[in-house]
mmCIF file of N, CA and C in Angstrom:
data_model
loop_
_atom_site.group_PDB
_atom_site.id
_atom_site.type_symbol
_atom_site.label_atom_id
_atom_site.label_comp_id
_atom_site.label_asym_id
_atom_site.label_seq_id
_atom_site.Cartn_x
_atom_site.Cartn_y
_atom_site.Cartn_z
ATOM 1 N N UNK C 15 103.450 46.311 110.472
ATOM 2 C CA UNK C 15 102.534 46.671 109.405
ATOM 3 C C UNK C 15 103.043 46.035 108.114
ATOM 4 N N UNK C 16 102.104 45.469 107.536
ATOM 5 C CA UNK C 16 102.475 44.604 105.935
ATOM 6 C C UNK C 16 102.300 45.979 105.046
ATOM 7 N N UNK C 17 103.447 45.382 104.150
ATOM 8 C CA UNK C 17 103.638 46.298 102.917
ATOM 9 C C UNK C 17 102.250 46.396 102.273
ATOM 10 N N UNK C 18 100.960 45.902 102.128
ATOM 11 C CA UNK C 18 99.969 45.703 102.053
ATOM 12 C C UNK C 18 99.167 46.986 102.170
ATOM 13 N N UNK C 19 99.533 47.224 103.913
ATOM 14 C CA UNK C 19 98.716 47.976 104.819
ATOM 15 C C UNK C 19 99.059 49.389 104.551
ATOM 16 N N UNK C 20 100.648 49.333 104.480
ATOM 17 C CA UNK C 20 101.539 50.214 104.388
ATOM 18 C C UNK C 20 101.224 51.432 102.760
ATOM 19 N N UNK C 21 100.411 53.098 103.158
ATOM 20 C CA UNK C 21 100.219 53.842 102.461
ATOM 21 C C UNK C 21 101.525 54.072 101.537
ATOM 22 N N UNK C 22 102.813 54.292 102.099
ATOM 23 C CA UNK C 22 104.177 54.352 101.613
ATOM 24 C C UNK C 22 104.539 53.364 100.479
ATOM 25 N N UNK C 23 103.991 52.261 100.498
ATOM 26 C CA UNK C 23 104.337 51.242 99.582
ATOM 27 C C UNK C 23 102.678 50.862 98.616
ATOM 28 N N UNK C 24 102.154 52.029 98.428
ATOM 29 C CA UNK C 24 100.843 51.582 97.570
ATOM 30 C C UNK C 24 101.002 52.080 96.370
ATOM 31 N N UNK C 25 100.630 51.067 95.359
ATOM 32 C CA UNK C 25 100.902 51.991 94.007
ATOM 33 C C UNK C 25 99.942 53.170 93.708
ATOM 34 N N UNK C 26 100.445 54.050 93.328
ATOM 35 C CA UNK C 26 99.525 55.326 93.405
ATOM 36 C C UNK C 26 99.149 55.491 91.555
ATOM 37 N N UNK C 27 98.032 56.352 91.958
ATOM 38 C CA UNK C 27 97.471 56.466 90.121
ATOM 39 C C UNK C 27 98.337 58.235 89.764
ATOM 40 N N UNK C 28 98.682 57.701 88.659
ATOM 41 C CA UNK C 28 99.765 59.397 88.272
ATOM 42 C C UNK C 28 98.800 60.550 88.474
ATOM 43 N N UNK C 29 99.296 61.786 88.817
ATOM 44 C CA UNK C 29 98.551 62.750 88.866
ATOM 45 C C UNK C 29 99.418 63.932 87.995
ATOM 46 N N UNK C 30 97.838 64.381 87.286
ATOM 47 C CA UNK C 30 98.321 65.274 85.912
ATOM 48 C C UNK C 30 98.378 66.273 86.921
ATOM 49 N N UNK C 31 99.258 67.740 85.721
ATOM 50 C CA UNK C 31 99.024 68.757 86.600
ATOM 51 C C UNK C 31 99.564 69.681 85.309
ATOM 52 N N UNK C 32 98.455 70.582 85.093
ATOM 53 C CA UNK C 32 98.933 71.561 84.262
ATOM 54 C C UNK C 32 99.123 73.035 84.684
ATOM 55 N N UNK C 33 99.776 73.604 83.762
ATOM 56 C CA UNK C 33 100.402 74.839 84.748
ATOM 57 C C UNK C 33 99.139 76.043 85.061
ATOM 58 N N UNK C 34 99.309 76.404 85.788
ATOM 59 C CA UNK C 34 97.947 77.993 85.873
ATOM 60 C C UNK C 34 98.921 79.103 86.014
ATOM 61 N N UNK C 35 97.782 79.679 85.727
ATOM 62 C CA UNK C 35 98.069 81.076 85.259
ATOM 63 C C UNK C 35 98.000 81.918 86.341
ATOM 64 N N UNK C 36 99.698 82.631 86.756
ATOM 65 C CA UNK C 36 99.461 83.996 87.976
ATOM 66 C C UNK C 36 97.882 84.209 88.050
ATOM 67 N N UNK C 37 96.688 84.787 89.031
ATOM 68 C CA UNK C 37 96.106 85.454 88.683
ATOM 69 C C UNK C 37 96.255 86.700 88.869
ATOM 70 N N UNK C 38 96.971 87.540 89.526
ATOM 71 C CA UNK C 38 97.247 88.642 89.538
ATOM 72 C C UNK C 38 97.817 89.019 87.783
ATOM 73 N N UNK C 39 98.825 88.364 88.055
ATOM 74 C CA UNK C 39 99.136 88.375 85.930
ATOM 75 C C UNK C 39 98.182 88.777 84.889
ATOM 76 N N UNK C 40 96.977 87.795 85.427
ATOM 77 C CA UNK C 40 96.104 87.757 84.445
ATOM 78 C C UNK C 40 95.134 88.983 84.640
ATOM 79 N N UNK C 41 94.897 89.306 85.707
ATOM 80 C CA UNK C 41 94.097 90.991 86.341
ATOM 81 C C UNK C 41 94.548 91.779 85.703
ATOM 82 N N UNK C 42 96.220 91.696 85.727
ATOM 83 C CA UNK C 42 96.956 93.019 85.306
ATOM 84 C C UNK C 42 96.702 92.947 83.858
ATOM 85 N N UNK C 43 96.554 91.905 82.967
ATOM 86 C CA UNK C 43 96.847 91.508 81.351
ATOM 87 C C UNK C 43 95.183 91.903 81.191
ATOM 88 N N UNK C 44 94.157 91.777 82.060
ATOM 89 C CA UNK C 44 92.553 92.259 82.013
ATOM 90 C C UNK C 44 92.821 93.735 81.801
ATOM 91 N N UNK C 45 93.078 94.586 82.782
ATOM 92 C CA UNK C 45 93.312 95.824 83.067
ATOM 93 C C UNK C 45 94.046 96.762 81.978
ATOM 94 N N UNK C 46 95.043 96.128 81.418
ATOM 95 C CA UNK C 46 95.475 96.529 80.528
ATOM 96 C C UNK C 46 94.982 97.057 78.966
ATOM 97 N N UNK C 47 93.897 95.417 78.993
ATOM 98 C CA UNK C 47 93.319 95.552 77.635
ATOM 99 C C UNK C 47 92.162 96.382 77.970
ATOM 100 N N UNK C 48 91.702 96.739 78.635
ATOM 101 C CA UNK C 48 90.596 98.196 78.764
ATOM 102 C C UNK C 48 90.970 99.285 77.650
ATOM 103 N N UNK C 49 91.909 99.479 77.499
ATOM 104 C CA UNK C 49 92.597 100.167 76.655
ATOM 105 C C UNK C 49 93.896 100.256 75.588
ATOM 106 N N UNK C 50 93.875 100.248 74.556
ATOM 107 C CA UNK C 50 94.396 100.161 73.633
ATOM 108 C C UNK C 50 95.749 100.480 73.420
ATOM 109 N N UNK C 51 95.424 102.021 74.185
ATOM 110 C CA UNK C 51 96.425 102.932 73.908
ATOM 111 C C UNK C 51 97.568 102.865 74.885
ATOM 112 N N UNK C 52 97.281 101.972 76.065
ATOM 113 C CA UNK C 52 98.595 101.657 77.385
ATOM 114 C C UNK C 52 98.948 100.793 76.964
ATOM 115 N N UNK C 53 100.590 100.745 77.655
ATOM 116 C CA UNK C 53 101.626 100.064 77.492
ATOM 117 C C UNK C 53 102.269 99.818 78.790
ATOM 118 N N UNK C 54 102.785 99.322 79.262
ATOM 119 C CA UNK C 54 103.169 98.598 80.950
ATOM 120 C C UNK C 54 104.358 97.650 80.596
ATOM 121 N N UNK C 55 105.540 98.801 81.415
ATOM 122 C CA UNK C 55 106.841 97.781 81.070
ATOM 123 C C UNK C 55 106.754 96.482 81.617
ATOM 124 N N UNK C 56 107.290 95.025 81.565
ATOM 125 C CA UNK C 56 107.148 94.569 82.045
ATOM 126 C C UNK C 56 108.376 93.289 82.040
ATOM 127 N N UNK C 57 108.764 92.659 82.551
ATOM 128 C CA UNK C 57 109.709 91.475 82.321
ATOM 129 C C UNK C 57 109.311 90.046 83.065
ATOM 130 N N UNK C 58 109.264 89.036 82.061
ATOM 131 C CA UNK C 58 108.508 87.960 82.274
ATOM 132 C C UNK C 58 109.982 86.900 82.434
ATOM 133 N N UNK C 59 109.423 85.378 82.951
ATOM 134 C CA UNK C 59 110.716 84.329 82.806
ATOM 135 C C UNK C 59 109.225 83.579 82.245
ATOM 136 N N UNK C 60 110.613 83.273 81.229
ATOM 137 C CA UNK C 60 109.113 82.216 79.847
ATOM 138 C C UNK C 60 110.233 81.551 79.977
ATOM 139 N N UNK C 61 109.778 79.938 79.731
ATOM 140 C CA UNK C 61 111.256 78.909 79.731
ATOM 141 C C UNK C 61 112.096 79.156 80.120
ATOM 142 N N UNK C 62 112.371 79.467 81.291
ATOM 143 C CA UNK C 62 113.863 79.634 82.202
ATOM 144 C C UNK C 62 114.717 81.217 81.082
ATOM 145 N N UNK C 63 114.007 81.401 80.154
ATOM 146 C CA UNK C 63 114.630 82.925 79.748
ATOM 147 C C UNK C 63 113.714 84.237 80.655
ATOM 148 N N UNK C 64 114.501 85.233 80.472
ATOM 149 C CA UNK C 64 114.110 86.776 80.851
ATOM 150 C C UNK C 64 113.591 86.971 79.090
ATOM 151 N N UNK C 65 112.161 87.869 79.601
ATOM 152 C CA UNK C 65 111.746 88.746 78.392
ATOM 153 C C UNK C 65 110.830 89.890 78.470
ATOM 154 N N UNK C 66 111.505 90.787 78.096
ATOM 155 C CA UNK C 66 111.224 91.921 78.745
ATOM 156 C C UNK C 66 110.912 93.038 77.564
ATOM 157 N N UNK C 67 109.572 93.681 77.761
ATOM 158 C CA UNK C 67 108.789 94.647 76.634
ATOM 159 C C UNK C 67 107.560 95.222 77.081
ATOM 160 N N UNK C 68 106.770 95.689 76.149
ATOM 161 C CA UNK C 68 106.065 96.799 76.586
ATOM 162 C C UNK C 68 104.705 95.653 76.952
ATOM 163 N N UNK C 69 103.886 95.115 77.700
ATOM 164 C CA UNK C 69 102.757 94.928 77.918
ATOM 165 C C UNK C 69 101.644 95.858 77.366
ATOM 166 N N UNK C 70 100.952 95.017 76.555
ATOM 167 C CA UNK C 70 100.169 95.419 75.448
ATOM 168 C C UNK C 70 98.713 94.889 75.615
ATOM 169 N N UNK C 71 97.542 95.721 74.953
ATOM 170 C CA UNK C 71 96.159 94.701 74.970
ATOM 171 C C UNK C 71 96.561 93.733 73.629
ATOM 172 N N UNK C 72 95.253 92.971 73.764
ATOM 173 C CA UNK C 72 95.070 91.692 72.529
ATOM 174 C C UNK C 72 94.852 92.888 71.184
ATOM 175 N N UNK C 73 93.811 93.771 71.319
ATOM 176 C CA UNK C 73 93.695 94.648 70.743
ATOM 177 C C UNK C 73 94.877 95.505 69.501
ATOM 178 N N UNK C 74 95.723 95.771 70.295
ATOM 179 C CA UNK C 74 97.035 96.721 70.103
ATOM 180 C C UNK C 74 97.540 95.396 69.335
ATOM 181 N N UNK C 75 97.826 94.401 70.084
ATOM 182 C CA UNK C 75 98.740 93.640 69.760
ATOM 183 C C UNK C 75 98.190 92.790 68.194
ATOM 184 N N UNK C 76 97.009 92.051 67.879
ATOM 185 C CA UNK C 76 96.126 91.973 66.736
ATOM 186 C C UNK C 76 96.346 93.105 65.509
ATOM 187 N N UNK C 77 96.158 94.664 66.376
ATOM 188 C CA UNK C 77 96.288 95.416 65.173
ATOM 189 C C UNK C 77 98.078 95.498 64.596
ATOM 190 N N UNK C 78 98.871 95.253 65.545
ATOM 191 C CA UNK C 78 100.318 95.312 64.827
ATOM 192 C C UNK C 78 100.270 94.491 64.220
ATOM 193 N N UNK C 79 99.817 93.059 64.097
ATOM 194 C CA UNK C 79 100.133 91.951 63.646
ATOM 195 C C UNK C 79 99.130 91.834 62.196
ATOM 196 N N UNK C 80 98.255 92.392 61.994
ATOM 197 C CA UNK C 80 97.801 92.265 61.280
ATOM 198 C C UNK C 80 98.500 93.742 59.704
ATOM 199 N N UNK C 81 98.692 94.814 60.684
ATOM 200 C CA UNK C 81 99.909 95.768 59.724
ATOM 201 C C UNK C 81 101.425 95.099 59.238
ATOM 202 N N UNK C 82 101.956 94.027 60.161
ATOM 203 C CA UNK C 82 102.815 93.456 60.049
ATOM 204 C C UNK C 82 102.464 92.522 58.699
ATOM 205 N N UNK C 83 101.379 91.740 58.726
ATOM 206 C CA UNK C 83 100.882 90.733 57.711
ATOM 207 C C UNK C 83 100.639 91.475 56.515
ATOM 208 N N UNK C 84 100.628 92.460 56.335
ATOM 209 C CA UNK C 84 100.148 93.816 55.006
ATOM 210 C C UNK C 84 100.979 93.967 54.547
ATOM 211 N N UNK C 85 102.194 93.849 55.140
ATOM 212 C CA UNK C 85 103.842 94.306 54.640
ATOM 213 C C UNK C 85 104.609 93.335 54.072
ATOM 214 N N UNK C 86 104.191 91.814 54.579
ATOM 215 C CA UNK C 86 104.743 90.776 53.921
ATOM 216 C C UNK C 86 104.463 90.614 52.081
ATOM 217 N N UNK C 87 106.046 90.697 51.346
ATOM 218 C CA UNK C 87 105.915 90.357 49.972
ATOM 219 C C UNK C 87 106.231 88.876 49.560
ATOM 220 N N UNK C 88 106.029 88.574 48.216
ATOM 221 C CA UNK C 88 105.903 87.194 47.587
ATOM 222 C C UNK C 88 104.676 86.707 47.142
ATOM 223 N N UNK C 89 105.009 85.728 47.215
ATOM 224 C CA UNK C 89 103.734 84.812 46.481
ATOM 225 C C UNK C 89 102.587 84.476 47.738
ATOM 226 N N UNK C 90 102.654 84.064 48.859
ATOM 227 C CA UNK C 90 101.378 84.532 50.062
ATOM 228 C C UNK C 90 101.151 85.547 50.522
ATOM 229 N N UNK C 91 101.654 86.645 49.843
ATOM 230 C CA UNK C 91 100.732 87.930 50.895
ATOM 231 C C UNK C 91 99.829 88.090 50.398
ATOM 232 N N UNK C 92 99.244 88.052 49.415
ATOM 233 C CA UNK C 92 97.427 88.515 49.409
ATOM 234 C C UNK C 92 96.609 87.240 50.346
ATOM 235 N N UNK C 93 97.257 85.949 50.375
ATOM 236 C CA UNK C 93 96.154 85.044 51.382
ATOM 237 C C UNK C 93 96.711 85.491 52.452
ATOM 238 N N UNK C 94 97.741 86.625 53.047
ATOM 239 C CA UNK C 94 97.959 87.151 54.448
ATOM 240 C C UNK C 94 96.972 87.911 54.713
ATOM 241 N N UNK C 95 96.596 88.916 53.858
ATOM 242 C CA UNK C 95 96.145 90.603 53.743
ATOM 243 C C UNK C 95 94.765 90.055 54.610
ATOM 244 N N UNK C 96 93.924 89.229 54.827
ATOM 245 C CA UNK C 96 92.706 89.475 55.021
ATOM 246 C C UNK C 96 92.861 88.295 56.643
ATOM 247 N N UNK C 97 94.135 87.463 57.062
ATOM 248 C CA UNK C 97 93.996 86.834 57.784
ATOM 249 C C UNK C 97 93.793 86.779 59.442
ATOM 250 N N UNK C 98 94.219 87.935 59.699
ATOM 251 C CA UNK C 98 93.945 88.486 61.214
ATOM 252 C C UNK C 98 91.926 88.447 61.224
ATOM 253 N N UNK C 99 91.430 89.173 60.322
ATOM 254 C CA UNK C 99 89.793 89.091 59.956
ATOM 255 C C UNK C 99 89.085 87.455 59.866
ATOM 256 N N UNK C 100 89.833 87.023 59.768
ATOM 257 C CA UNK C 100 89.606 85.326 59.554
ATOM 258 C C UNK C 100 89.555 85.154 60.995
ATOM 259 N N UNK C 101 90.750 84.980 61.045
ATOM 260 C CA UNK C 101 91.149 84.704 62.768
ATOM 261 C C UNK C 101 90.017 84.747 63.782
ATOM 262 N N UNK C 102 89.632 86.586 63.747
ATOM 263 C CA UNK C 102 88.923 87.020 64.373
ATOM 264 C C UNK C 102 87.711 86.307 64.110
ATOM 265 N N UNK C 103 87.067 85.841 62.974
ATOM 266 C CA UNK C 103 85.675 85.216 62.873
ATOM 267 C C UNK C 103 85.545 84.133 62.807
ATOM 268 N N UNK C 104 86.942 83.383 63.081
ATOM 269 C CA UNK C 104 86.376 82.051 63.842
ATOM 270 C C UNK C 104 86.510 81.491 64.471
ATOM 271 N N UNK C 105 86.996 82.638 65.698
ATOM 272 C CA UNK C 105 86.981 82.823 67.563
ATOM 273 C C UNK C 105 85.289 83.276 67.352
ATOM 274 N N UNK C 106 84.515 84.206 66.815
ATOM 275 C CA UNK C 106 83.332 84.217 66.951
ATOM 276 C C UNK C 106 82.620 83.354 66.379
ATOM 277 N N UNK C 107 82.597 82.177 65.747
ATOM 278 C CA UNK C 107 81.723 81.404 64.689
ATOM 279 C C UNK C 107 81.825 80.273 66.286
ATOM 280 N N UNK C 108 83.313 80.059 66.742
ATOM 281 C CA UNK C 108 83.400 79.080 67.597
ATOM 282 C C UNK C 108 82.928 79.324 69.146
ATOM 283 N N UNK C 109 82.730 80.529 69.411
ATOM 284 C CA UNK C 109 82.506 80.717 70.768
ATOM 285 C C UNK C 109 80.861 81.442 70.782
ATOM 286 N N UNK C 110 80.806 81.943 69.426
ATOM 287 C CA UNK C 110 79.248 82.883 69.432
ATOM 288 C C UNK C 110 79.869 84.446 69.689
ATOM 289 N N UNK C 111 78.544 85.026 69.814
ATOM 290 C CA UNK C 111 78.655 86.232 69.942
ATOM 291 C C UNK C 111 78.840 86.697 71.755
ATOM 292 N N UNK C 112 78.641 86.255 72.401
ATOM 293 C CA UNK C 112 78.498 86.028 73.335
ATOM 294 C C UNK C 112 79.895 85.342 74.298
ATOM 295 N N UNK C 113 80.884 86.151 74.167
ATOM 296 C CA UNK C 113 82.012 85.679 75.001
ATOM 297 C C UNK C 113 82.067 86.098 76.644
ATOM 298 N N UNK C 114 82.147 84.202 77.235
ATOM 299 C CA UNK C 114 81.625 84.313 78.774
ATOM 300 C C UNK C 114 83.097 85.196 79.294
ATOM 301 N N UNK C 115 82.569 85.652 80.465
ATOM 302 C CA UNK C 115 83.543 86.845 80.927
ATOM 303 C C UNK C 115 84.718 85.964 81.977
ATOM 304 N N UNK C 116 85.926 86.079 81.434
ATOM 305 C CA UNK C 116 86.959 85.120 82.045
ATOM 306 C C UNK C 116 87.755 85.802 82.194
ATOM 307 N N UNK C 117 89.230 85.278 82.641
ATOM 308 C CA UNK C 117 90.384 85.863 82.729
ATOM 309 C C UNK C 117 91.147 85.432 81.345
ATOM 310 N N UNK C 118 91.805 86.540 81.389
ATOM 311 C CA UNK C 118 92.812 85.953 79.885
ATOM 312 C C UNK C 118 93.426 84.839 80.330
ATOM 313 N N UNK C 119 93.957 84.511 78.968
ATOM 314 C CA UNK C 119 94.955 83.370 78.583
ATOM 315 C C UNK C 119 96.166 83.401 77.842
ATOM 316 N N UNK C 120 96.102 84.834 77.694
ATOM 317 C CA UNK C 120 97.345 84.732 76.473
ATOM 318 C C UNK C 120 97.930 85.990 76.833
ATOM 319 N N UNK C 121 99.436 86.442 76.813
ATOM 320 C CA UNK C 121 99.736 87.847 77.071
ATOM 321 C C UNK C 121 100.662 88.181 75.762
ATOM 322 N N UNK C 122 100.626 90.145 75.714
ATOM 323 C CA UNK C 122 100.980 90.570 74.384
ATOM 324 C C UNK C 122 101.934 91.288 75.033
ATOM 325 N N UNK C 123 102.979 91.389 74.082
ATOM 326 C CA UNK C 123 104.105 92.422 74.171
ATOM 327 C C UNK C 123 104.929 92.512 73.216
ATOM 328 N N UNK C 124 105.295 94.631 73.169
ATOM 329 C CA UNK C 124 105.484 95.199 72.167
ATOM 330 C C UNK C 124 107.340 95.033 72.120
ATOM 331 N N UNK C 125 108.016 95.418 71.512
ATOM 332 C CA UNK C 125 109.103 95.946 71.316
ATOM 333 C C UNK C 125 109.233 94.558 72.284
ATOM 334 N N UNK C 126 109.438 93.639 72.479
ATOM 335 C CA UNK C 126 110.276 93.014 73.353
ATOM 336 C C UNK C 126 111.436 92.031 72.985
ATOM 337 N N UNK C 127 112.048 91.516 73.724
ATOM 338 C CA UNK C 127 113.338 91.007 74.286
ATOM 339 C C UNK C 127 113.426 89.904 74.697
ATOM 340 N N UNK C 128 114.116 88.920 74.265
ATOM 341 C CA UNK C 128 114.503 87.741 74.694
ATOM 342 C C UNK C 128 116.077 88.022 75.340
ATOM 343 N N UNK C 129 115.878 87.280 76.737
ATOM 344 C CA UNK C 129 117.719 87.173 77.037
ATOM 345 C C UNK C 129 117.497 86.067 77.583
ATOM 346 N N UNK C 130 118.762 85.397 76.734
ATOM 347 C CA UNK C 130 118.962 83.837 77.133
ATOM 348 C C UNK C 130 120.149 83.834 77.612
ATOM 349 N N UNK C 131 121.030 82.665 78.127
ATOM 350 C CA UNK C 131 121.893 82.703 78.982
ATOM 351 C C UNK C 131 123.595 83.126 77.748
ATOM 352 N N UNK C 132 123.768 82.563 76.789
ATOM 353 C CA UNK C 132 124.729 82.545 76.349
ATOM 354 C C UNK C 132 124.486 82.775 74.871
ATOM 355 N N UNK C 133 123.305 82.571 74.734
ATOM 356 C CA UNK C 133 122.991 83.531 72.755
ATOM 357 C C UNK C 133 122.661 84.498 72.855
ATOM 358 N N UNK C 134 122.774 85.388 73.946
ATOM 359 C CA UNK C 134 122.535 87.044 73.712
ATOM 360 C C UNK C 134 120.929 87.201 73.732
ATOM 361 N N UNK C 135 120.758 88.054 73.134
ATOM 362 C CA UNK C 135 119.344 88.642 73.315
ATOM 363 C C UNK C 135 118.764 88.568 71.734
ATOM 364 N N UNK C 136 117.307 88.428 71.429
ATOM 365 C CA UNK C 136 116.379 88.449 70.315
ATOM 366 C C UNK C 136 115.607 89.359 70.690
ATOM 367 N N UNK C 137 115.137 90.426 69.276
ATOM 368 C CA UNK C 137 114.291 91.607 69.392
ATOM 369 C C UNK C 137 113.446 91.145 68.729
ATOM 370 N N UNK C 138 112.051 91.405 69.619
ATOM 371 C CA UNK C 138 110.776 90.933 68.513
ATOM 372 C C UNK C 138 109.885 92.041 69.017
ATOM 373 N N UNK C 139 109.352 92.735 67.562
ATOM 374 C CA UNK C 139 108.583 94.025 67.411
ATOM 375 C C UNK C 139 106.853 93.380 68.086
ATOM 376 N N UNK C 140 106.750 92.445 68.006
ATOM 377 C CA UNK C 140 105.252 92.271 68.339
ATOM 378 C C UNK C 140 105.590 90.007 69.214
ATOM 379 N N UNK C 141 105.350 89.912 70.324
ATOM 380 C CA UNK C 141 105.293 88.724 71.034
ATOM 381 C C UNK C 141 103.950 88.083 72.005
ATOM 382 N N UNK C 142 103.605 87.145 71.502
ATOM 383 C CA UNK C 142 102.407 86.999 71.894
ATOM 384 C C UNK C 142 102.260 85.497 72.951
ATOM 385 N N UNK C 143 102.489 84.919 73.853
ATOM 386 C CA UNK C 143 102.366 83.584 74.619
ATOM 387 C C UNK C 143 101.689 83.849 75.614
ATOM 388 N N UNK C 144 101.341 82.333 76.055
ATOM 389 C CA UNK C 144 100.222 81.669 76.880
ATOM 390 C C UNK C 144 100.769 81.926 78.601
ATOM 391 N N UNK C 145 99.697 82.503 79.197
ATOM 392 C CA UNK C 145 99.914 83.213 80.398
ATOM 393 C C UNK C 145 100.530 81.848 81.451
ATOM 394 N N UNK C 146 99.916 80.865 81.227
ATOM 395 C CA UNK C 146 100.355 79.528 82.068
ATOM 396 C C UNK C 146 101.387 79.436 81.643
ATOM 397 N N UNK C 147 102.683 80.024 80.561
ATOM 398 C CA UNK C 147 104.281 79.588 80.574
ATOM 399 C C UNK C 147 104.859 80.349 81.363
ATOM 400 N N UNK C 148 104.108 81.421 81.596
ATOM 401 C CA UNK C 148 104.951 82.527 82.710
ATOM 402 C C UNK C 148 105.356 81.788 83.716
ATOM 403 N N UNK C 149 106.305 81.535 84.249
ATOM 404 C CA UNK C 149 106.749 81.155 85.763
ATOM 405 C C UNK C 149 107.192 82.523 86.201
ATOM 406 N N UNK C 150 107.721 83.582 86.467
ATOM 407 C CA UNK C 150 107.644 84.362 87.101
ATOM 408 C C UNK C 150 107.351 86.078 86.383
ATOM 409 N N UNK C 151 107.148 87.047 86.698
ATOM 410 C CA UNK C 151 107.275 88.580 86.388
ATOM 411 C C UNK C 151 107.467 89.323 87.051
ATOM 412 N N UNK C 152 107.619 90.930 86.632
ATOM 413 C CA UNK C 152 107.881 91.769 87.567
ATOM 414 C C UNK C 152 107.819 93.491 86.122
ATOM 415 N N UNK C 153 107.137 94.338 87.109
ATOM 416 C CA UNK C 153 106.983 95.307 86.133
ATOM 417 C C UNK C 153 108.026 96.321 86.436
ATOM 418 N N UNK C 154 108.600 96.805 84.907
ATOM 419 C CA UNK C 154 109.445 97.194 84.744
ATOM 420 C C UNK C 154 110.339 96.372 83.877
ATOM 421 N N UNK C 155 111.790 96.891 83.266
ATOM 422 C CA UNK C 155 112.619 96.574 82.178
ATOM 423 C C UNK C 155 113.726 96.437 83.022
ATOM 424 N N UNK C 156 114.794 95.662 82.771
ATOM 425 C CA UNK C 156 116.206 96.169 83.287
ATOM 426 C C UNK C 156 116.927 96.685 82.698
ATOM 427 N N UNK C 157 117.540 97.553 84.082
ATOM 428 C CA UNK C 157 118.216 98.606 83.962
ATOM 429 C C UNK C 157 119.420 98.867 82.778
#
């Protein structure tokens, strides 16, 4: 067989590949936001770190962040004070009123935790990333 013929020796065209999202992940991150008021321990691997906190809706998580933005002093907090409301209206200006019914894309968590291998751990009161960085989870905190 000529190198020609030969599948093993054909130049091939690159193939993209972007990451997806658990869908179970994303059920559970649906399920969650039904309600406001639940919280679901949970521990994620985001970039080869452990991070581990309370699983939160968009909801919950929007309203901390926007009490968080109220509290900031200096010379930008009044263009903070109104910016979560911005946010919000132009996810609706851009999508309409009318948001098609999907799976999330983004997951929230409260009180959580970064542990990296040799800088110790980071506490962040409110954490918000894209469900496709998750490479793995598991519910619950460690021990």
């Amino acid at each position: 067989m000529s190198a020609e013929h030969d599948p093993l020796h054909q130049p091939s065209a690159p193939v993209v590949t972007e990451p997806v999202p658990d869908v179970q992940l994303q059920m559970l991150v649906r399920l969650i936001g039904l309600d406001t008021e639940v919280a679901l321990p949970i521990t994620l691997v985001v970039g080869g770190a452990f991070l581990h906190g309370d699983l939160i809706s968009h909801e919950a998580w929007a309203a901390g962040w926007a009490s968080t933005l109220r509290g900031v002093d200096g010379p930008g907090a009044r263009l903070l004070e109104r910016f979560p409301e911005q946010v919000d209206q132009a996810v609706v200006d851009k999508q309409g009123n009318q948001v098609p019914q999907r799976l999330p894309q983004w997951i929230h968590l409260r009180d959580a935790t970064g542990v990296t291998g040799t800088n110790g751990t980071v506490a962040m009161p409110l954490w918000r990333g894209r469900l496709a960085d998750v490479s793995g989870w598991s519910l619950g905190k460690p021990g």
